[in-house]
Amino acid sequence: MCSGGRIMTMATNGLEPQKSALGNFGQVLMKVLIILLCLGVFWFFLAFSGVNNNERALFAYMLSGNAERPFVTRTLIPWLTKTIAGIIPASMHTTASETARTSSFIGGWLTHINIPAALALEGIISLLIQLGSLIGFAFAIKALLARVYKAPAFFASLATLTALLGLLPMLLFGYIYDLPNLFLCTLALFFIRTRKIADYAIVFVLAIINKETAVVLIVPSVLLFLDFERPSLVKVCTAILAQIAVYLAVRLPINAAFKTNPGVAFEINLDEHLYVLVNHPVLWGISVLIGLGVIVLIFQNWREKPALAMLG
């Protein structure tokens, strides 16, 4: 009984999922595989997404605040990049720029993703943040799956590897804030599941600074503030209104700071997504299969599914 109690405690605390029969070696091996696949997915993202190639959202313009709206208002990664770069000695900036100009490998990759040699260090910092976000997403979704479905560690790891592969069709175009957005939203869902209000609040603020569309987290957050034993509509509505107030308090000053930049505050890109699907039939087919699979999973045994799986 004592041993069983310890196992239950380990399964319900922290980010680590339940232990499986694979043992410690198997756990380490799966983590290594996840990290290696993250590196492969990140290479795919850099090679094929056209990140930083949109003339309206060039890397240099995002850092300087001269990009067009709405891109320029997605400020978390530019601000974080500039903050880190600002505390690094000037000599390292010079070394990074010279290396970008003289190294065919580093310079070639930076040129491919449209990062000028003068901003080589800032570019590398931004790339590390994006890679860290992808790895963070992988382990956040692994922990989330283990909590929501009470899945064994092996299943959670296998599902994580599948999720990473499933990202590939969606990474044929992207921006510097996309992978951080994926990580922050997944982490927010994890904190909703573990009912950690303070942690969720911090991540929610970071997510809406990163991209305004993270406001959709308010929908699944209902579960965070809903007491199933003593449901209170007032408490839930108060939490929703509080999040809307936070959203406005964060986003309105950001939008005001860049109101003179060209562009629009909100942009609907349905036509661009349809263009990509029409001109890439393989991607269209994969997207349809994924969509059908999601619909089947949603409606199969509806009543037996965890609430977070429905709202998240």
C-alpha angles and dihedrals in degrees: 000000000000091000091049090050092053091051091050090050092051091049094054102043131072128351097299115108124223119297117256136203089263090082128209095312092054091048092052092046092052091049090051090049091050092051092046091050089049088056090050093048091048090052088052090050093052094043100047112015098077089227111185091011096103105105089216094055107033115165093244091050093048090054095045094044093242098113119112124265134293091024095055091055091062091086110157099093096040091048093045091047093050092045093054092042090051093062094048116095117260090239090066090052089053092047092049092050093048091048090051090054096046104033114080091199100048094032091047094053093045090050090049091056092041099248111146118229090243088064096041095123093046089048093052091048090051091049092050090051090051093047090047089051091054092050089045090052091052095053093039092055090044090055092043093053091049091052100041097044097025085233126177114255092252092055092046090051093047091048089049092054089049091049091052091052089047089060093065098084089050094051098066087101130020153137136235092264098051100085093043088050090053092049097045094047092049091047089050090054089051091054090048089054093047091043095234102154098180093049091047091050092054093048092045091056092047091047095053091046088053095048133352094224090072085086086092087078086081089076099061090035087075086082090057093059098035116100104205092197094049107017114199120190090191092057093048094046091047091052092049093049091046091054092048089051091050090048092053092043090055103036102040095061090046092051090046091052090059100032092120094054115104118255134053134293093237128025129196111207101181091121091054092050091049090049091054092048094047093048095043106051093177091055089046091053093048091048092051092050091048091048093050091046092052091049091051092048092048097052100034109101089348096178093053097054123102114258093238091056088059099045097034 
